[in-house]
Structure formats: C-alpha cells, structure tokens
Amino acid sequence: MNAPSPNLLGSLLESAVSTHSSLLGRAVHALILRTHDTPLSSFLCNHLVNMYSKLDRLNSAELLLSLTNPRTVVTWTSLISGCVHNRRFTSAFLHFSNMRRESVLPNDFTFPCVFKASGSLHMPFTGKQLHALALKGGNILDVFVGCSAFDMYSKTGLRVEARNMFEEMPHRNLATWNAYISNAVQDGRCLDAVAAFKKFLCEGGEPNAITFCVFLNACADMVSLELGIQVHGFIVRSRYREDVSVSNGLIDFYGKCGDIVSSEMVFSTIGGGRRNVVSWCSMLAALVQNHEEERACTVFLKARKEVEPTDFMISSVLSACAELGGLELGRSVHALAVKACVEENIYVGSALVDLYGKCGSIEKAEQVFREMPEKNLVTWNAMIGGYAHLGDVDMALSLFEEMTLSSFGITPNYVTLVSVLSACSRAGAVERGLHIFESMRGRYGIEPGAEHYACIVDLLGRSGLVDRAYEFIKRMPILPTISVWGALLGSCKMHGKTKLGKIAAEKLFQLDPDDSGNHVVFSNMLASAGRWEEATIVRKEMRDVGIKKNVGYSWVAVKNRVHVFQAKDSSHENNSEIQAMLAKLRGEMKKAGYVPDTNLSLFDLEEEEKASEVWYHSEKIALAFGLIALPHGVPIRITKNLRICADCHSAIKFISKIVGREIIVRDNNRFHHFKNGWCSCKDYW
C-alpha cells in the first residue's frame, strides 16, 4: 500500500479540527506513524501540533512539540494559537516565552495571538512590550498585527494608545474598522462609533454582517430609532438583507428602542427554516423588555417546536413568568431547565430566584438560592427583593448583611438598596431604614436616587409620620418625582391627612395628569373623610378631561387555565357555585365578627347596599372560585392588577381562618400572605 501523501494527511488533520473530532485526529496520527518514518517532517509535525492544541489536548501538543526538531515559528505559533483558541492565555504566554528563549522570532501570525491573550488577561504592560517587539521587527505594519494591537489597547482601557495605533496604521481593512466600531460601542462611546462608521463609508468601505450588527448595537444603546431605521434601509439595499445575523441584530435593536411591531415584522421575514436559536432569543427578549410577557410565553412555546432551549431563552421566559405571576408555567420551565442541564447556570438560577420570589413561593426561592453553585449581584438582589415583596425585613436585612460582610464580599448596587429600603418600608422598620439610607454615600458609595427617596417617604408615611415625610420631601436635593409624591399621597389616604394629601395630589396632577390612579386615590381619601361633594367633583373632573379609571381585575390559575374576574362578575361558567360559596362565606364571616368597610362605597347608598357593593369585588369572587376549584391543602394564589382594597384585605384575613387555607394575593404593590387570620404585611399595606 502506498503511503498517503503529506498534503492528504494535512487535509485530514484540518478536517479533524473543523469537525472537532479528536477521534479522527488520533486515527490520522496513528496512520502517519504507520506509514511514515520518524522523525516526522516539520510539515506533519506542525499539523499535528495544531490539531491537538486546537482540540484542547495540550499535553499531546506539548509532547509533539518536544519531539519536533527543528522547532520553527510555525510550530510554536500552532501551539500558541491553540492555547488562545481555547482561552488558555497564560499557557500561550508561557510557550511564547519559551519560543523567544530559543531565539525564534515571532511572525505576523504569532503576534495577533499573543495580543489577544494580553487583552483578554487585561495586561496592558505586557501588551506594550509586545507592541515594541512587533515595531522592532517591522511586523506592526501588517494590517492584522496592527488591528490586533489596536484591539488589545481598546480592551485594556488605553484609549489614547488605541486611537494612536488606529491613526498610525498605514492600511486599514474591514476587520480593523469593525474592531474600532465594536470597541467604541463596548466602551460606551456610541457617537464615536457612528462617526467611524460614516468615515468608513466615505472612504469607500463596504460593511459586512459584523459591521451592521455592531452599528445596530450602537443605535440601540443610544435608543436612536431614527438612525437605526436609516441603517435598516441601507441593509435592505445591500446584499445582507437576507443575512440571519443581521436580521437578529435588527430584532434586538427595534426591541431595545421600544418598537416591538418592527421587531415582529423583521422576525416574520426570516423564513424558510432560516431562523436560528438567536432569532428566537432576540424576539423573546424584545417582548420581555417591552412588557409583553404573555406574548413572550407564546413565542417560547413556538420556539420549543423548532430549536432546543438555551440558558438565555429559559432565563428570558422565566422573567416573563415572574412579571405575570405565572407560577405554574414557571415551574414547567424550571423542569425544562433541569432537563436541558442549565438549571445551575447563574442567569437561569437568578431568574428562578426572581420567579419564585415574585410569585410568593419564598421557600422555593430560598432553596434555589442556596443550591446555586455560583451567585452574582443579580442573584442576591433577586432574593432580597423576594423578601422585600413579602415585607420580611428581618430576612432581607440578614441576607443583605451576609452579602456585604461575609466571604462573598459583594458590593451592593442601586437596586440592592431600593429592595432593602422597600423591605423596611413595608415592615414599618423606621430606624433601620433611615440608618441604611443615611449610610448609602459613606459606606456603599451610592448616591441616593428618586426610588430611594420614595422608599423613605413611604417608610415614614406608613408609620404615621406623614408630616415628617413631607418635611423630608422639602429637604430633598433633587426634584421630587411621581413615585415620591405618590408615596406621600398613599400615606395621607392611609392616615386621613387630607390637607397634605391635597398638596401631594396637586403635584401628581401636574407631573402626570393622565394617570387615573392618582385621581382615584385622592377621591377615595376625600370619601373616607366624609367629604363626598369634593370626592364627586374630583370624579367629575376626571370624566370631563377624558380620564378613565382603570378597571380592576383579579385572576387565579387552575389546571393551566387563567380565570379572570371583574367586580360584580357573573359571566363565569361556574357562577352559580361561586355565588353559593360567597353567600356561605358571608354568613360564616358575620358570625366571626366581620364588619364590611364601606367608607369608599357610593355615599348615596343605604348601609346594606354599601355592604353588598364591597362584597362583590373581583378578589373576593376570584377567591370563591379558588375555594371551589382547588383541592384543600393547595395554596390559593390570586393576582390583582390594582391595589387590594381595605375591605377585601380584612375579609380575606377572616376567610383564611374560617376555611383553614393559605391564600396569597399579589397586587400591584406587594404580596399579602394570609394564613390563620393573619397577613404577612401586618397591615402595613
């Protein structure tokens, strides 16, 4: 049998690399040993070193290198390139140093590898040494060497050196321009990226898919919809209008700019089986970012028929489930994550903690949190936020201290402090909340923002210190926002401070005149104080200017179906059973001492009519259905789009004791966990 030619064997080894087949590579190596005498030629040794190093079998590659004689720059570069390819940057530098000790000069292929290693390890001093070596040998004039040196300076934060390198390059190819634009975007210099793109076009450059995707990222970061639309028009006229990666970039761009219709339009044009997993992930993320959680879940179910779920896809749909309060669907996605072996991924784990925390299943959130092998700041924030939603200030502060003081040593951020202060507010922990707020600058280096100030106003107001809350607002170094005045208005309603409430309401009407919620709260506050004529005037003003009160809905999920109810709803298929359950509960509650809170009912109704009015609120109807449809022992989880009213809150406390059921209500402000006649909010709601 004739020995296969070195060229054929080299091609087979390259095929092993391209197919990531270690088995094929070793088989070819065995064939070489059988058919060729040792020592092997430099040509075959170089191919073998390249194959083993690229397939991350460095021990085999290093052994072959030691048996190769002479070791040329190609041999060394093959090994160094493989190390960099597999992100073994320290090993790449070690072999580069050994190469230099043997007086082998690096070539135009060696320098890009070690420049990349230097940038990835964030070693600017080493990068400068390499630059000097490339300059001394004349290699820096090569366009690829110059581009890699520029990229190294950009990634190590040396902007001046990066710009000088770019300006001094005698030739710039497409990769150089892409590197410049990409690094400008990553560095937050989007206007610089736009200017570079325009200059590139003026010099006659033809952008490729990478150029378009990077530039769309710049448009998205600037939220510049108009500029992105112009680029889209350019793409349509170019040969990249059918490119999937460019289409994916457009979906992402439109999603981040809030134009979900255009995102869906681009997504729909990717047909003929060309959609990949990135297409689905981009569409899913765009929907979640634009608060289209229901449609995001629908897209996820469609994606399951075409692609295997990824960690990004699963974390995105878990975020959608968390916002919807969709615990059952979230559990199904959790099972899918376990099946796909991504449940230990830090992003999936953080999304799971967030899901269970926002759905009131705090024990499950704790379990996922404790079992995660790795946690980042987002994970800690999600868990602290879960405790904050329940108003469990002790657990929130305990976890906060564990995060900052233990071996984890994680520095809190803006969001962390919002969650902690929110927990203090919901639990009425005034002194602890004020202490944390006052230590934000000195201890954590975080400048308080509008959300932090709103938490303090809410904290003081809930605790009955409404006048102190108003004084706090007047001393704020920033202009009070809607959330700040909204917190004060809510506190005034809670404690009957109509004079201050009117001041807060007037400020809110100026800042957000179209929000019906502020008008309703102000009107209800006046009604509670018996000032019915003024309350009626507020309602009339709403109608005159065309402001409609948001309709209240409550819903409960049973057997993968969501049942939605409005006040006085009689349209449900089980209406007769629901009405019977309500009548039964009403009788038992009356015996237990329940008295309806009719302060907010229409003033021209008789007392009996007022009691009937509040009895048919949507959350009570949803609860009655839950008692019928869900077996005993299963918690009843109700979600409401508005804040739960005082009467429903009181009624559900009575019902939880009478029926012996755990009832969890999630309104637009927080969770209420009812059990044995008590609520987790301790009436700080």
XYZ file of C-alpha atoms in Angstrom:
685
model
C 0.000 0.000 0.000
C 1.327 3.403 -0.983
C 1.768 5.831 1.892
C -0.730 8.718 1.765
C 0.846 11.998 0.789
C 1.676 14.616 3.436
C -0.789 17.023 1.784
C -3.626 14.500 2.110
C -2.734 13.777 5.736
C -2.578 17.521 6.459
C -6.063 17.970 4.967
C -7.407 15.130 7.124
C -5.940 16.740 10.250
C -7.555 20.066 9.296
C -10.879 18.225 8.896
C -10.487 16.830 12.415
C -10.092 20.389 13.704
C -13.062 21.784 11.741
C -15.336 18.931 12.897
C -13.986 18.995 16.483
C -13.250 15.282 16.136
C -10.470 14.163 18.441
C -11.124 10.570 17.358
C -10.463 11.381 13.687
C -7.340 13.350 14.596
C -5.847 10.487 16.602
C -6.702 7.993 13.843
C -4.839 10.142 11.296
C -1.910 10.429 13.744
C -1.812 6.622 14.018
C -1.855 6.344 10.224
C 1.066 8.777 9.992
C 3.095 6.721 12.457
C 2.392 3.528 10.472
C 3.225 4.946 7.062
C 5.979 7.486 7.727
C 9.430 7.168 9.212
C 10.460 9.138 12.273
C 11.441 11.816 12.830
C 8.425 13.201 11.044
C 8.711 16.119 8.679
C 8.157 19.636 10.004
C 5.059 19.869 7.790
C 3.320 16.934 9.509
C 4.553 17.910 12.990
C 3.126 21.385 12.573
C -0.247 19.961 11.507
C -0.289 17.541 14.428
C 0.613 20.231 16.984
C -2.084 22.478 15.510
C -4.690 19.694 15.626
C -4.031 18.680 19.251
C -3.801 22.250 20.542
C -6.981 23.385 18.743
C -8.854 20.375 20.174
C -7.642 21.393 23.657
C -5.324 18.407 24.107
C -2.375 20.488 25.207
C -0.407 17.649 26.795
C -0.303 15.818 23.466
C 0.535 19.039 21.609
C 3.378 19.873 24.020
C 4.763 16.325 23.782
C 4.816 16.525 19.994
C 6.488 19.936 20.205
C 9.274 18.454 22.370
C 9.831 15.694 19.787
C 9.941 18.118 16.852
C 13.349 19.192 15.620
C 13.874 21.819 14.439
C 11.026 23.818 16.050
C 10.142 26.617 13.675
C 7.995 29.685 14.223
C 5.124 27.816 12.530
C 5.330 25.001 15.115
C 5.354 27.406 18.042
C 2.578 29.556 16.552
C 0.393 26.465 16.052
C 0.679 25.688 19.776
C 0.198 29.309 20.894
C -2.791 29.722 18.576
C -4.429 26.602 20.028
C -3.941 27.877 23.572
C -5.573 31.206 22.718
C -8.357 29.439 20.806
C -9.247 27.528 23.992
C -8.796 30.596 26.229
C -5.657 29.227 27.869
C -3.996 32.624 27.737
C -1.401 32.051 30.458
C -0.178 28.903 28.694
C 0.026 30.903 25.456
C 2.407 33.402 27.112
C 4.468 30.591 28.626
C 5.020 28.998 25.209
C 5.705 32.397 23.651
C 8.439 32.988 26.249
C 9.930 29.525 25.551
C 9.915 30.314 21.835
C 11.813 33.540 22.424
C 14.359 31.703 24.589
C 15.133 29.523 21.573
C 15.732 32.734 19.583
C 12.787 32.035 17.284
C 11.332 35.304 16.014
C 7.520 35.678 16.038
C 5.799 36.269 12.707
C 2.654 38.014 11.527
C 0.520 35.087 12.766
C 2.117 34.859 16.217
C 1.553 38.481 17.223
C -2.261 38.536 16.800
C -2.474 35.506 19.121
C -0.396 36.995 21.938
C -2.022 40.427 21.561
C -5.392 38.726 22.055
C -4.063 36.904 25.136
C -2.772 40.178 26.552
C -6.097 41.932 26.009
C -8.097 39.041 27.479
C -5.921 38.935 30.606
C -6.060 42.743 30.829
C -2.270 43.067 30.796
C -1.529 46.445 29.158
C 2.145 46.481 30.225
C 2.771 43.123 28.527
C 0.803 44.361 25.530
C 3.093 47.376 25.227
C 6.144 45.088 25.341
C 4.661 43.019 22.528
C 3.943 46.209 20.580
C 7.598 47.238 20.948
C 8.727 43.804 19.747
C 6.398 43.974 16.724
C 7.630 47.506 15.976
C 11.257 46.399 16.203
C 10.683 43.507 13.807
C 8.583 45.527 11.371
C 5.568 43.247 11.897
C 3.408 46.100 13.162
C 2.992 47.311 9.572
C 0.990 44.183 8.777
C -2.728 45.036 8.845
C -3.668 42.024 11.008
C -0.904 42.670 13.545
C -1.837 46.355 13.726
C -5.527 45.509 14.132
C -4.816 43.050 16.970
C -2.581 45.629 18.718
C -5.369 48.208 18.446
C -7.882 45.695 19.828
C -5.552 44.914 22.741
C -5.237 48.596 23.687
C -9.012 49.043 23.455
C -9.754 46.054 25.672
C -7.211 47.126 28.297
C -8.721 50.613 28.506
C -5.803 52.519 26.949
C -7.905 54.775 24.740
C -5.135 57.202 23.750
C -2.790 54.390 22.676
C -5.657 52.680 20.836
C -6.511 55.834 18.882
C -2.837 56.487 18.076
C -2.463 52.904 16.883
C -5.532 53.231 14.666
C -4.422 56.567 13.186
C -0.870 55.321 12.516
C -1.923 52.170 10.671
C -0.829 52.513 7.014
C -3.594 50.195 5.835
C -6.974 49.546 7.386
C -9.082 46.613 6.276
C -12.680 45.758 7.121
C -11.646 43.858 10.266
C -9.819 46.952 11.536
C -12.864 49.175 11.107
C -15.097 46.536 12.705
C -12.725 46.329 15.674
C -12.726 50.126 16.052
C -16.528 50.434 15.892
C -17.060 47.412 18.158
C -14.670 48.626 20.841
C -16.191 52.109 20.747
C -19.649 50.610 21.385
C -18.383 48.349 24.196
C -16.659 51.351 25.755
C -19.876 53.370 25.698
C -18.622 55.773 23.012
C -21.556 55.304 20.655
C -21.193 58.693 18.937
C -17.564 57.825 18.201
C -18.782 54.536 16.684
C -21.283 56.403 14.493
C -18.599 58.837 13.295
C -16.237 55.937 12.493
C -18.967 54.147 10.518
C -19.645 57.261 8.447
C -15.926 57.764 7.825
C -15.602 54.124 6.781
C -18.379 54.580 4.210
C -16.866 57.837 2.953
C -13.577 56.026 2.304
C -15.402 53.562 0.073
C -15.615 50.749 2.599
C -18.242 48.027 2.192
C -19.697 46.906 5.534
C -20.322 43.243 6.235
C -22.722 41.486 8.623
C -20.450 42.165 11.615
C -20.314 45.892 10.802
C -24.095 46.161 10.597
C -24.664 44.200 13.823
C -22.154 46.288 15.767
C -23.575 49.557 14.432
C -27.110 48.460 15.325
C -25.839 47.854 18.866
C -24.664 51.478 18.926
C -28.099 52.672 17.766
C -29.790 50.505 20.418
C -27.529 51.792 23.194
C -28.346 55.376 22.193
C -32.036 54.450 21.715
C -31.743 56.202 18.364
C -34.670 54.750 16.440
C -34.365 57.179 13.520
C -30.685 56.378 12.890
C -31.360 52.646 13.140
C -34.187 52.899 10.622
C -31.780 54.593 8.178
C -29.315 51.711 8.650
C -32.166 49.261 8.097
C -32.870 50.958 4.768
C -29.167 50.646 3.885
C -29.293 46.930 4.783
C -32.367 46.361 2.584
C -30.459 47.818 -0.395
C -27.376 45.721 0.363
C -26.741 42.020 -0.100
C -27.134 41.424 3.643
C -30.923 41.864 3.787
C -31.278 38.063 3.888
C -28.467 37.555 6.413
C -29.860 35.917 9.576
C -27.320 37.515 11.932
C -28.186 40.997 10.615
C -31.914 40.266 10.962
C -31.307 39.126 14.537
C -29.488 42.407 15.184
C -32.473 44.335 13.804
C -34.907 42.445 16.062
C -32.739 43.295 19.061
C -32.364 46.948 18.007
C -36.089 47.554 17.495
C -36.879 45.771 20.764
C -34.494 47.969 22.759
C -35.963 51.068 21.118
C -39.500 50.048 22.085
C -40.704 49.375 18.518
C -41.982 45.847 19.058
C -44.073 45.940 15.858
C -40.931 46.346 13.725
C -39.190 43.602 15.723
C -42.016 41.217 14.880
C -42.010 42.330 11.250
C -38.294 41.527 10.865
C -38.754 38.247 12.737
C -41.569 37.212 10.392
C -39.370 37.860 7.322
C -36.820 35.264 8.498
C -38.494 32.287 6.897
C -37.648 29.103 5.077
C -36.127 27.410 8.117
C -33.506 30.164 8.420
C -34.472 31.140 11.964
C -31.846 30.045 14.442
C -31.797 29.965 18.221
C -30.504 33.568 18.325
C -33.538 34.706 16.282
C -35.917 33.209 18.826
C -33.909 34.537 21.777
C -33.849 38.053 20.283
C -37.610 38.050 19.710
C -38.255 36.675 23.186
C -36.002 39.281 24.824
C -37.632 42.104 22.824
C -41.091 41.094 24.064
C -39.965 40.811 27.691
C -38.191 44.197 27.538
C -41.405 45.799 26.264
C -43.626 44.238 28.948
C -45.329 41.857 26.510
C -44.952 38.917 28.878
C -47.944 36.889 27.660
C -46.794 37.053 24.057
C -43.257 36.197 25.174
C -44.568 32.970 26.708
C -46.419 32.196 23.457
C -43.243 32.776 21.421
C -41.325 30.490 23.773
C -43.834 27.672 23.230
C -43.488 28.112 19.446
C -39.684 28.166 19.708
C -39.742 24.809 21.518
C -41.012 23.217 18.291
C -38.030 24.464 16.260
C -34.956 24.794 18.495
C -33.521 23.387 21.694
C -33.884 25.809 24.619
C -30.756 27.680 25.708
C -29.891 29.245 29.049
C -30.692 32.709 27.652
C -34.054 31.605 26.291
C -35.037 29.944 29.553
C -33.940 32.889 31.709
C -35.943 35.269 29.460
C -39.183 33.297 29.675
C -38.710 32.880 33.438
C -38.573 36.682 33.693
C -41.845 36.860 31.757
C -43.452 34.310 34.105
C -42.224 36.297 37.117
C -43.863 39.512 35.884
C -47.113 37.672 35.122
C -47.111 35.826 38.429
C -47.323 32.637 36.335
C -46.054 30.168 38.897
C -47.341 27.030 37.170
C -45.776 27.886 33.792
C -42.621 28.939 35.623
C -42.446 25.538 37.308
C -42.777 23.856 33.913
C -39.914 25.972 32.555
C -37.870 25.095 35.664
C -38.387 21.411 34.847
C -37.280 22.115 31.272
C -34.142 23.845 32.602
C -33.305 20.748 34.665
C -33.863 18.546 31.602
C -31.607 20.795 29.499
C -28.940 20.748 32.284
C -28.874 24.553 32.562
C -30.505 24.960 35.991
C -27.091 25.660 37.550
C -26.360 28.429 35.051
C -26.029 31.679 37.008
C -28.522 33.565 34.814
C -31.112 30.782 34.876
C -30.651 30.376 38.637
C -31.072 34.114 39.237
C -34.225 34.149 37.076
C -35.617 31.206 39.080
C -34.987 33.002 42.378
C -36.722 36.077 40.942
C -39.661 33.981 39.677
C -40.349 32.206 42.952
C -39.799 35.401 44.955
C -42.253 37.398 42.832
C -44.817 34.573 42.920
C -44.771 34.439 46.710
C -43.154 30.986 46.899
C -40.347 32.227 49.125
C -39.354 28.753 50.402
C -38.699 27.579 46.839
C -36.762 30.784 46.107
C -34.591 30.098 49.158
C -33.984 26.520 48.038
C -32.875 27.545 44.543
C -30.730 30.343 46.006
C -28.924 28.072 48.460
C -28.341 25.328 45.860
C -26.764 27.645 43.275
C -23.040 26.832 42.912
C -22.272 30.423 41.925
C -24.078 33.664 42.722
C -23.690 37.176 41.358
C -25.159 40.505 42.441
C -28.330 39.883 40.411
C -28.912 36.650 42.344
C -28.560 38.363 45.721
C -30.791 41.246 44.597
C -33.492 38.798 43.460
C -33.519 37.022 46.820
C -33.520 40.259 48.822
C -36.297 41.553 46.522
C -38.342 38.407 47.259
C -38.175 39.109 50.995
C -38.979 42.781 50.337
C -42.166 41.845 48.425
C -43.321 39.893 51.463
C -42.287 42.666 53.858
C -39.921 40.300 55.703
C -37.449 42.940 56.818
C -35.538 40.632 59.159
C -34.662 38.132 56.423
C -33.977 40.902 53.875
C -31.528 42.672 56.200
C -29.965 39.382 57.326
C -29.263 38.416 53.714
C -28.039 41.939 52.956
C -25.516 41.699 55.792
C -24.477 38.214 54.697
C -23.850 39.522 51.181
C -21.768 42.535 52.252
C -19.944 41.275 55.333
C -19.220 37.606 54.632
C -16.588 35.988 52.479
C -18.764 36.756 49.453
C -17.713 40.418 49.715
C -20.230 41.590 47.109
C -20.745 45.341 46.939
C -24.438 46.329 46.792
C -25.674 48.490 43.945
C -28.517 50.940 43.397
C -31.132 48.171 43.039
C -29.977 46.364 46.196
C -30.582 49.432 48.347
C -34.020 50.004 46.776
C -35.022 46.442 47.753
C -33.646 46.778 51.294
C -35.342 50.145 51.902
C -38.558 48.784 50.393
C -38.460 45.878 52.867
C -38.003 48.346 55.738
C -40.897 50.434 54.423
C -43.300 47.505 54.129
C -42.419 46.278 57.615
C -42.506 49.721 59.262
C -38.852 49.459 60.344
C -38.286 53.217 60.524
C -34.992 53.437 62.419
C -33.295 50.665 60.465
C -34.453 52.106 57.155
C -33.233 55.607 57.991
C -29.881 54.253 59.182
C -29.317 52.389 55.901
C -30.402 55.408 53.852
C -28.020 57.743 55.700
C -25.090 55.316 55.217
C -25.581 54.936 51.446
C -22.994 57.519 50.400
C -20.368 56.962 53.096
C -20.484 53.184 53.422
C -21.509 51.999 49.958
C -20.594 54.945 47.711
C -24.096 55.074 46.221
C -25.793 58.394 45.583
C -29.481 58.144 46.622
C -31.868 58.368 43.685
C -35.584 59.046 43.299
C -36.510 55.445 44.180
C -34.569 55.596 47.462
C -36.210 58.880 48.442
C -39.629 57.429 47.588
C -38.917 54.447 49.870
C -38.091 56.778 52.790
C -41.238 58.857 52.223
C -43.238 55.626 52.132
C -41.434 54.343 55.243
C -42.225 57.457 57.256
C -45.746 57.800 55.901
C -46.799 54.182 56.538
C -45.609 54.540 60.131
C -47.881 57.560 60.665
C -45.067 60.139 60.409
C -46.758 61.872 57.484
C -45.725 65.416 58.444
C -42.123 64.255 58.837
C -42.334 62.632 55.404
C -43.462 65.956 53.896
C -40.587 67.794 55.605
C -38.233 65.148 54.193
C -39.553 65.849 50.684
C -38.990 69.583 51.092
C -35.325 68.928 52.012
C -34.644 66.620 49.048
C -31.620 67.714 46.941
C -33.394 66.509 43.778
C -36.829 67.378 42.426
C -39.477 65.031 43.883
C -40.709 62.550 41.288
C -44.088 60.921 40.708
C -43.098 57.986 42.937
C -42.192 60.338 45.819
C -45.462 62.304 45.704
C -47.368 59.058 45.117
C -45.903 57.578 48.312
C -46.961 60.676 50.250
C -50.489 60.603 48.797
C -50.872 56.932 49.730
C -49.742 57.665 53.287
C -52.146 60.601 53.577
C -55.028 58.354 52.471
C -53.975 55.674 54.981
C -53.861 58.097 57.919
C -56.604 60.533 56.870
C -54.299 63.518 56.277
C -56.481 65.235 53.685
C -54.716 68.609 53.795
C -51.305 67.159 52.959
C -52.970 64.693 50.620
C -54.361 67.557 48.569
C -50.859 69.054 48.206
C -49.472 65.672 47.048
C -52.393 65.137 44.674
C -51.975 68.558 43.047
C -48.283 67.852 42.470
C -49.154 64.487 40.900
C -51.809 66.052 38.653
C -49.100 68.425 37.345
C -46.486 65.722 36.803
C -48.776 63.013 35.410
C -52.192 64.475 34.533
C -53.369 61.368 32.627
C -52.885 58.824 35.414
C -56.314 57.832 36.701
C -54.833 56.115 39.768
C -53.828 59.383 41.431
C -57.297 60.876 40.919
C -58.950 57.745 42.322
C -56.724 57.658 45.427
C -57.409 61.358 46.102
C -61.133 60.874 45.566
C -61.178 57.836 47.882
C -59.268 59.758 50.534
C -61.882 62.522 50.462
C -64.688 59.945 50.547
C -63.130 58.216 53.575
C -63.097 61.565 55.356
C -66.804 62.046 54.565
C -66.127 64.873 52.112
C -68.374 63.346 49.460
C -69.045 66.514 47.473
C -65.344 67.129 46.932
C -64.835 63.464 46.025
C -67.629 63.748 43.466
C -66.013 66.873 41.975
C -62.701 65.000 41.517
C -64.528 62.152 39.742
C -66.405 64.649 37.539
C -63.143 66.393 36.601
C -61.760 63.018 35.561
C -64.704 62.440 33.236
C -64.573 65.975 31.837
C -60.943 65.645 30.736
C -61.416 62.093 29.463
C -59.515 60.216 32.185
C -60.966 56.757 32.730
C -60.492 54.755 35.895
C -58.513 51.566 35.348
C -60.768 48.532 35.539
C -59.849 46.211 38.395
C -59.206 42.568 37.533
C -58.297 39.583 39.685
C -57.244 36.245 38.292
C -56.414 32.771 39.528
C -54.767 29.905 37.610
C -56.348 26.437 37.787
C -55.158 23.471 35.686
C -53.141 25.588 33.211
C -56.067 27.944 32.624
C -56.261 31.531 33.882
C -59.696 32.595 35.191
C -60.191 36.388 35.192
C -62.836 38.240 37.199
C -64.129 41.824 37.482
C -66.205 43.371 40.240
C -69.803 42.028 40.237
C -68.731 39.482 37.604
C -71.407 36.888 36.845
C -70.128 35.680 33.462
C -68.081 32.693 34.656
C -69.301 29.225 33.731
C -69.271 28.289 37.438
C -71.112 31.431 38.517
C -73.861 29.619 40.466
C -71.275 27.717 42.567
C -69.268 30.942 43.072
C -72.348 32.841 44.298
C -73.248 29.984 46.641
C -69.710 29.963 48.072
C -69.819 33.768 48.560
C -73.139 33.518 50.378
C -71.811 30.753 52.627
C -68.636 32.708 53.436
C -70.609 35.879 54.139
C -72.722 34.107 56.734
C -69.767 32.458 58.478
C -67.759 35.703 58.474
C -70.637 37.640 60.022
C -70.740 35.110 62.864
C -66.942 35.503 63.284
C -67.296 39.275 63.756
C -66.586 40.584 60.231
C -67.890 44.109 59.590
C -67.677 45.418 55.992
C -65.550 48.536 55.430
C -67.954 50.713 53.455
C -66.088 54.002 53.696
C -65.388 54.064 49.969
C -68.817 52.974 48.755
C -71.091 55.443 46.982
C -72.391 57.940 49.545
C -75.989 57.900 48.270
C -76.458 54.189 49.036
C -78.053 52.691 52.123
C -75.693 50.907 54.533
C -76.930 47.464 53.440
C -76.378 48.374 49.798
C -72.856 49.578 50.609
C -72.038 46.230 52.240
C -73.316 44.420 49.159
C -71.272 46.765 46.932
C -67.919 45.874 48.557
C -68.800 42.180 48.851
C -68.645 41.609 45.091
C -65.138 42.952 44.475
C -63.069 40.966 41.980
C -60.618 39.495 44.515
C -63.450 38.012 46.618
C -65.022 36.414 43.516
C -61.627 35.012 42.467
C -61.112 33.637 45.979
C -64.538 31.980 45.991
C -63.711 30.290 42.682
C -60.324 29.179 44.031
C -62.007 27.567 47.045
C -64.298 25.638 44.677
C -61.716 24.629 42.061
C -58.542 23.941 44.070
C -58.260 20.971 46.442
C -57.824 21.533 50.165
C -54.171 21.960 51.131
C -53.208 23.721 47.904
C -52.460 27.451 48.397
C -54.814 29.789 46.537
C -52.806 32.349 44.544
C -54.657 35.436 43.345
C -53.179 38.255 41.275
C -54.779 41.713 41.045
C -53.824 44.485 38.643
C -54.681 47.226 41.180
C -54.065 47.591 44.888
C -56.210 45.409 47.160
C -58.855 47.436 48.993
C -59.161 47.671 52.779
C -62.357 45.627 52.932
C -61.014 42.775 50.793
C -57.835 42.711 52.876
C -59.875 42.400 56.067
C -62.279 39.872 54.535
C -59.546 37.551 53.280
C -57.981 37.505 56.759
C -61.299 36.227 58.124
C -61.723 33.729 55.264
C -58.210 32.287 55.693
C -59.068 31.389 59.295
C -62.578 30.094 58.579
C -61.571 27.755 55.715
C -58.089 26.925 57.048
C -56.431 27.739 53.726
C -53.246 29.551 52.771
C -54.150 32.477 50.490
C -51.573 34.558 48.619
C -52.670 37.801 46.942
C -50.273 39.708 44.720
C -51.492 43.230 43.995
C -49.676 45.957 42.079
C -47.692 46.907 45.180
C -46.711 43.794 47.138
C -47.610 40.277 48.308
C -50.153 39.537 51.021
C -49.695 36.087 52.534
C -52.852 35.231 54.505
C -52.850 32.350 56.978
C -54.935 31.595 60.080
C -56.432 35.085 60.108
C -53.142 36.949 59.732
C -51.417 38.696 56.835
C -47.680 38.893 56.213
C -47.958 42.667 55.708
C -49.039 43.139 59.365
C -51.450 45.760 57.967
C -48.532 47.918 56.672
C -50.070 47.660 53.235
